[in-house]
Structures are given as structure tokens and as C-alpha cells.
PDB file of C-alpha atoms and ligand atoms in Angstrom:
ATOM      1  CA  UNK A   1     -12.291   4.091 -17.691  1.00 86.00           C
ATOM      2  CA  UNK A   2      -9.113   2.242 -16.708  1.00 91.00           C
ATOM      3  CA  UNK A   3      -6.289   3.161 -14.347  1.00 94.00           C
ATOM      4  CA  UNK A   4      -2.927   2.049 -15.733  1.00 93.00           C
ATOM      5  CA  UNK A   5      -1.505   1.571 -12.231  1.00 95.00           C
ATOM      6  CA  UNK A   6      -4.401  -0.429 -10.836  1.00 98.00           C
ATOM      7  CA  UNK A   7      -3.909  -4.166 -10.346  1.00 98.00           C
ATOM      8  CA  UNK A   8      -7.658  -4.885 -10.267  1.00 98.00           C
ATOM      9  CA  UNK A   9      -8.084  -3.079 -13.629  1.00 98.00           C
ATOM     10  CA  UNK A  10      -5.471  -5.451 -15.042  1.00 98.00           C
ATOM     11  CA  UNK A  11      -7.074  -8.531 -13.470  1.00 98.00           C
ATOM     12  CA  UNK A  12     -10.635  -7.532 -14.385  1.00 98.00           C
ATOM     13  CA  UNK A  13      -9.618  -6.985 -18.001  1.00 97.00           C
ATOM     14  CA  UNK A  14      -7.622 -10.207 -18.287  1.00 96.00           C
ATOM     15  CA  UNK A  15      -4.089  -8.729 -18.434  1.00 96.00           C
ATOM     16  CA  UNK A  16      -3.110 -10.525 -15.221  1.00 97.00           C
ATOM     17  CA  UNK A  17      -4.495 -14.048 -14.796  1.00 97.00           C
ATOM     18  CA  UNK A  18      -6.758 -14.875 -11.879  1.00 98.00           C
ATOM     19  CA  UNK A  19      -9.002 -17.778 -10.895  1.00 98.00           C
ATOM     20  CA  UNK A  20     -12.194 -16.548 -12.560  1.00 98.00           C
ATOM     21  CA  UNK A  21     -15.593 -17.816 -11.480  1.00 98.00           C
ATOM     22  CA  UNK A  22     -17.706 -15.475 -13.637  1.00 98.00           C
ATOM     23  CA  UNK A  23     -17.200 -12.969 -16.450  1.00 98.00           C
ATOM     24  CA  UNK A  24     -19.432 -10.752 -18.578  1.00 98.00           C
ATOM     25  CA  UNK A  25     -18.954  -7.435 -20.438  1.00 97.00           C
ATOM     26  CA  UNK A  26     -18.904  -5.411 -17.218  1.00 97.00           C
ATOM     27  CA  UNK A  27     -17.595  -7.665 -14.452  1.00 98.00           C
ATOM     28  CA  UNK A  28     -15.105 -10.352 -13.606  1.00 98.00           C
ATOM     29  CA  UNK A  29     -15.493 -12.351 -10.394  1.00 98.00           C
ATOM     30  CA  UNK A  30     -12.288 -13.917  -9.089  1.00 98.00           C
ATOM     31  CA  UNK A  31     -11.127 -15.907  -6.100  1.00 98.00           C
ATOM     32  CA  UNK A  32      -9.322 -13.876  -3.433  1.00 98.00           C
ATOM     33  CA  UNK A  33      -5.620 -14.773  -3.069  1.00 98.00           C
ATOM     34  CA  UNK A  34      -5.853 -14.343   0.715  1.00 98.00           C
ATOM     35  CA  UNK A  35      -9.260 -15.900   1.402  1.00 98.00           C
ATOM     36  CA  UNK A  36     -11.160 -15.473   4.672  1.00 97.00           C
ATOM     37  CA  UNK A  37     -12.770 -18.859   3.931  1.00 97.00           C
ATOM     38  CA  UNK A  38     -12.694 -21.493   1.190  1.00 98.00           C
ATOM     39  CA  UNK A  39     -14.110 -19.981  -2.027  1.00 98.00           C
ATOM     40  CA  UNK A  40     -13.900 -16.292  -0.964  1.00 98.00           C
ATOM     41  CA  UNK A  41     -14.599 -14.320  -4.157  1.00 98.00           C
ATOM     42  CA  UNK A  42     -14.252 -10.708  -5.275  1.00 98.00           C
ATOM     43  CA  UNK A  43     -16.643  -9.004  -7.687  1.00 98.00           C
ATOM     44  CA  UNK A  44     -14.646  -6.580  -9.843  1.00 98.00           C
ATOM     45  CA  UNK A  45     -16.167  -4.143 -12.340  1.00 98.00           C
ATOM     46  CA  UNK A  46     -14.049  -3.931 -15.513  1.00 98.00           C
ATOM     47  CA  UNK A  47     -14.134  -0.137 -15.335  1.00 98.00           C
ATOM     48  CA  UNK A  48     -12.116   1.620 -12.656  1.00 98.00           C
ATOM     49  CA  UNK A  49     -13.993   3.168  -9.725  1.00 98.00           C
ATOM     50  CA  UNK A  50     -12.021   3.839  -6.545  1.00 98.00           C
ATOM     51  CA  UNK A  51     -14.875   2.905  -4.203  1.00 98.00           C
ATOM     52  CA  UNK A  52     -18.644   2.857  -3.789  1.00 98.00           C
ATOM     53  CA  UNK A  53     -18.860   6.658  -3.839  1.00 98.00           C
ATOM     54  CA  UNK A  54     -17.266   6.707  -7.294  1.00 98.00           C
ATOM     55  CA  UNK A  55     -19.349   3.871  -8.745  1.00 97.00           C
ATOM     56  CA  UNK A  56     -21.737   4.782 -11.581  1.00 96.00           C
ATOM     57  CA  UNK A  57     -25.427   3.936 -11.354  1.00 96.00           C
ATOM     58  CA  UNK A  58     -25.362   1.365 -14.140  1.00 96.00           C
ATOM     59  CA  UNK A  59     -22.673  -0.663 -12.396  1.00 97.00           C
ATOM     60  CA  UNK A  60     -24.054  -0.273  -8.884  1.00 97.00           C
ATOM     61  CA  UNK A  61     -27.502  -1.395 -10.023  1.00 97.00           C
ATOM     62  CA  UNK A  62     -26.032  -4.755 -11.078  1.00 98.00           C
ATOM     63  CA  UNK A  63     -23.685  -5.556  -8.203  1.00 98.00           C
ATOM     64  CA  UNK A  64     -26.208  -6.952  -5.691  1.00 98.00           C
ATOM     65  CA  UNK A  65     -27.856  -9.187  -8.271  1.00 98.00           C
ATOM     66  CA  UNK A  66     -24.466 -10.554  -9.257  1.00 98.00           C
ATOM     67  CA  UNK A  67     -23.555 -11.107  -5.592  1.00 98.00           C
ATOM     68  CA  UNK A  68     -26.745 -13.148  -5.164  1.00 98.00           C
ATOM     69  CA  UNK A  69     -25.881 -15.208  -8.256  1.00 98.00           C
ATOM     70  CA  UNK A  70     -22.402 -15.968  -6.902  1.00 98.00           C
ATOM     71  CA  UNK A  71     -23.689 -16.684  -3.384  1.00 98.00           C
ATOM     72  CA  UNK A  72     -26.308 -19.068  -4.753  1.00 98.00           C
ATOM     73  CA  UNK A  73     -23.661 -20.912  -6.795  1.00 98.00           C
ATOM     74  CA  UNK A  74     -21.394 -21.122  -3.731  1.00 98.00           C
ATOM     75  CA  UNK A  75     -24.134 -22.731  -1.654  1.00 97.00           C
ATOM     76  CA  UNK A  76     -24.690 -25.299  -4.421  1.00 97.00           C
ATOM     77  CA  UNK A  77     -21.061 -26.024  -5.259  1.00 98.00           C
ATOM     78  CA  UNK A  78     -19.185 -25.544  -1.973  1.00 97.00           C
ATOM     79  CA  UNK A  79     -21.885 -26.576   0.456  1.00 93.00           C
ATOM     80  CA  UNK A  80     -21.522 -23.388   2.497  1.00 98.00           C
ATOM     81  CA  UNK A  81     -24.458 -22.651   4.801  1.00 97.00           C
ATOM     82  CA  UNK A  82     -24.475 -18.905   4.059  1.00 98.00           C
ATOM     83  CA  UNK A  83     -22.282 -16.059   2.877  1.00 98.00           C
ATOM     84  CA  UNK A  84     -21.321 -12.514   3.824  1.00 98.00           C
ATOM     85  CA  UNK A  85     -21.070  -9.553   1.483  1.00 98.00           C
ATOM     86  CA  UNK A  86     -18.321  -7.164   2.567  1.00 98.00           C
ATOM     87  CA  UNK A  87     -17.453  -3.975   0.765  1.00 98.00           C
ATOM     88  CA  UNK A  88     -14.802  -1.679   2.239  1.00 98.00           C
ATOM     89  CA  UNK A  89     -14.635   2.041   1.473  1.00 98.00           C
ATOM     90  CA  UNK A  90     -11.566   3.977   2.591  1.00 98.00           C
ATOM     91  CA  UNK A  91      -8.406   3.009   4.408  1.00 98.00           C
ATOM     92  CA  UNK A  92     -10.093   3.445   7.800  1.00 98.00           C
ATOM     93  CA  UNK A  93     -12.626   0.813   6.735  1.00 98.00           C
ATOM     94  CA  UNK A  94      -9.907  -1.648   5.742  1.00 97.00           C
ATOM     95  CA  UNK A  95      -9.827  -0.958   2.001  1.00 98.00           C
ATOM     96  CA  UNK A  96      -6.414  -1.897   0.627  1.00 98.00           C
ATOM     97  CA  UNK A  97      -7.077  -2.000  -3.131  1.00 98.00           C
ATOM     98  CA  UNK A  98      -8.627   1.212  -4.402  1.00 98.00           C
ATOM     99  CA  UNK A  99     -10.671  -0.274  -7.221  1.00 98.00           C
ATOM    100  CA  UNK A 100     -14.265  -0.953  -6.133  1.00 98.00           C
ATOM    101  CA  UNK A 101     -14.817  -4.594  -5.230  1.00 98.00           C
ATOM    102  CA  UNK A 102     -17.325  -6.606  -3.266  1.00 98.00           C
ATOM    103  CA  UNK A 103     -16.232  -9.595  -1.217  1.00 98.00           C
ATOM    104  CA  UNK A 104     -18.487 -12.662  -1.292  1.00 98.00           C
ATOM    105  CA  UNK A 105     -17.377 -14.787   1.657  1.00 98.00           C
ATOM    106  CA  UNK A 106     -18.797 -18.296   2.024  1.00 98.00           C
ATOM    107  CA  UNK A 107     -19.669 -19.275   5.604  1.00 98.00           C
ATOM    108  CA  UNK A 108     -19.596 -22.866   6.768  1.00 98.00           C
ATOM    109  CA  UNK A 109     -21.418 -24.497   9.698  1.00 97.00           C
ATOM    110  CA  UNK A 110     -19.083 -24.429  12.702  1.00 95.00           C
ATOM    111  CA  UNK A 111     -16.617 -22.139  10.883  1.00 94.00           C
ATOM    112  CA  UNK A 112     -14.660 -19.373  12.603  1.00 93.00           C
ATOM    113  CA  UNK A 113     -16.312 -16.149  13.776  1.00 92.00           C
ATOM    114  CA  UNK A 114     -15.791 -13.247  11.378  1.00 92.00           C
ATOM    115  CA  UNK A 115     -17.439 -10.031  10.200  1.00 89.00           C
ATOM    116  CA  UNK A 116     -18.625  -9.379  13.758  1.00 91.00           C
ATOM    117  CA  UNK A 117     -18.393  -6.644  16.381  1.00 94.00           C
ATOM    118  CA  UNK A 118     -19.144  -5.886  20.036  1.00 95.00           C
ATOM    119  CA  UNK A 119     -22.548  -4.159  20.048  1.00 97.00           C
ATOM    120  CA  UNK A 120     -22.433  -0.647  21.539  1.00 98.00           C
ATOM    121  CA  UNK A 121     -25.079   0.731  23.942  1.00 98.00           C
ATOM    122  CA  UNK A 122     -26.062   4.172  22.635  1.00 98.00           C
ATOM    123  CA  UNK A 123     -28.707   6.184  24.507  1.00 98.00           C
ATOM    124  CA  UNK A 124     -31.931   7.153  22.761  1.00 98.00           C
ATOM    125  CA  UNK A 125     -30.673  10.760  22.781  1.00 98.00           C
ATOM    126  CA  UNK A 126     -27.425   9.788  21.082  1.00 98.00           C
ATOM    127  CA  UNK A 127     -29.280   7.830  18.393  1.00 98.00           C
ATOM    128  CA  UNK A 128     -31.603  10.787  17.793  1.00 98.00           C
ATOM    129  CA  UNK A 129     -28.678  13.215  17.432  1.00 98.00           C
ATOM    130  CA  UNK A 130     -26.764  10.897  15.116  1.00 98.00           C
ATOM    131  CA  UNK A 131     -29.720  10.150  12.895  1.00 98.00           C
ATOM    132  CA  UNK A 132     -30.495  13.862  12.597  1.00 98.00           C
ATOM    133  CA  UNK A 133     -26.897  14.634  11.686  1.00 98.00           C
ATOM    134  CA  UNK A 134     -26.806  12.006   8.918  1.00 98.00           C
ATOM    135  CA  UNK A 135     -30.281  12.965   7.660  1.00 98.00           C
ATOM    136  CA  UNK A 136     -29.173  16.591   7.306  1.00 97.00           C
ATOM    137  CA  UNK A 137     -26.121  15.566   5.263  1.00 97.00           C
ATOM    138  CA  UNK A 138     -28.086  13.494   2.720  1.00 98.00           C
ATOM    139  CA  UNK A 139     -27.859  14.810  -0.841  1.00 86.00           C
TER     140      UNK A 139
HETATM  141  P1  AMP B 201      -9.919  -4.801   0.605  1.00 75.21           P
HETATM  142  O1  AMP B 201      -9.196  -4.915   1.903  1.00 75.21           O
HETATM  143  O2  AMP B 201     -11.420  -4.733   0.752  1.00 75.21           O
HETATM  144  O3  AMP B 201      -9.376  -3.698  -0.277  1.00 75.21           O
HETATM  145  O4  AMP B 201      -9.681  -6.179  -0.122  1.00 75.21           O
HETATM  146  C1  AMP B 201      -8.642  -6.442  -0.990  1.00 75.21           C
HETATM  147  C2  AMP B 201      -8.636  -7.941  -1.188  1.00 75.21           C
HETATM  148  O5  AMP B 201      -7.965  -8.220  -2.396  1.00 75.21           O
HETATM  149  C3  AMP B 201      -7.914  -8.717  -0.087  1.00 75.21           C
HETATM  150  O6  AMP B 201      -8.825  -9.681   0.459  1.00 75.21           O
HETATM  151  C4  AMP B 201      -6.742  -9.374  -0.805  1.00 75.21           C
HETATM  152  O7  AMP B 201      -6.473 -10.670  -0.329  1.00 75.21           O
HETATM  153  C5  AMP B 201      -7.218  -9.401  -2.243  1.00 75.21           C
HETATM  154  N1  AMP B 201      -6.192  -9.346  -3.274  1.00 75.21           N
HETATM  155  C6  AMP B 201      -5.167  -8.454  -3.375  1.00 75.21           C
HETATM  156  N2  AMP B 201      -4.458  -8.688  -4.504  1.00 75.21           N
HETATM  157  C7  AMP B 201      -5.050  -9.748  -5.123  1.00 75.21           C
HETATM  158  C8  AMP B 201      -4.795 -10.463  -6.326  1.00 75.21           C
HETATM  159  N3  AMP B 201      -3.769 -10.157  -7.133  1.00 75.21           N
HETATM  160  N4  AMP B 201      -5.617 -11.478  -6.659  1.00 75.21           N
HETATM  161  C9  AMP B 201      -6.648 -11.819  -5.851  1.00 75.21           C
HETATM  162  N5  AMP B 201      -6.954 -11.175  -4.707  1.00 75.21           N
HETATM  163  C10 AMP B 201      -6.164 -10.162  -4.350  1.00 75.21           C
HETATM  164 ZN1   ZN B 202      -8.843  -0.209 -11.296  1.00 75.21          ZN
END
């Protein structure tokens, strides 16, 4: 389950070197080359999945636990006060590398604002319509 043209397949499987913070049979966790903060890491499965919708159950069942392990180690080693998990699906969502990955972004006291948005003000009616529409599309 590899894609010959995928850079994250090559990194995850050790063909291209990267600063690795964790590795097992199924995952490699590396430092991002364009970090949002000091220690920003990416969790890469060794198998190729384009995004979350393509991910198999075995892999997806392990990703959150691994993110917690990395986040815990970051708090101990880097002294960050918290961390964000970010996982982009699709170009419109900011995905630029189409091999599933989860960002683990350390957050430091007094650090810059990020992963934030202006809260909207939907009406109760709008929320009801939207929730019904999504509920109906669930498989
Ligand atoms: P996304 O926008 O969610 O697809 O995130 C892709 C991330 O991969 C970005 O944060 C990039 O900085 C990072 N990135 C791209 N190429 C490399 C690479 N060769 N090694 C490490 N990080 C990379
Ligand atoms: Zn890949």
C-alpha cells in the first residue's frame, strides 16, 4: 500500500531522511520542515492513504493514542503548555500533501494565536436544518 510518487510514503518508509521522533511497524512521526511552532510534528502512517476518508480502521484506531503519546512527550521535553491536533482533508481544508497525516503542534505560554476562527452566529433554525442535513447523509 505505497504510492511511488508520494513524498510522505518515501519519508515514512525511510527512503528520504527526516528528523524522526517515533517509529514502529505502522507509523513514523517526524518534525515538520515548516513548523508552526518549535517541535511541530507530523504523524505519518507507513501505508498510503490520501486522507482520513481513505484511512483503514486499524490505522485510524491507533492515531489518537499515538498523538497523545507524542503530545505527552512534547510537554515533558519541550516544556510546551499544551498542543493542538490538526488534520486537514482536501485542498479546501488546506491539505497540501495527499498522504494522511496528523499535525501535533506544541503550544507555548504567550505564544502566537493559531488554529482559531471568528465564531459565527447561526440561528437555532439554521442549526436545526444543518444538523438534519448531516444526520441524513450519515452512512
Ligand atoms: P498539510 O497542509 O496538512 O497537507 O500539511 C503538510 C505539511 O507537511 C506542512 O506543514 C509542510 O510544512 C510539511 N512538509 C512538506 N514536506 C515536508 C518534508 N519533506 N518534511 C517534513 N515536513 C514536510
Ligand atoms: Zn503516501
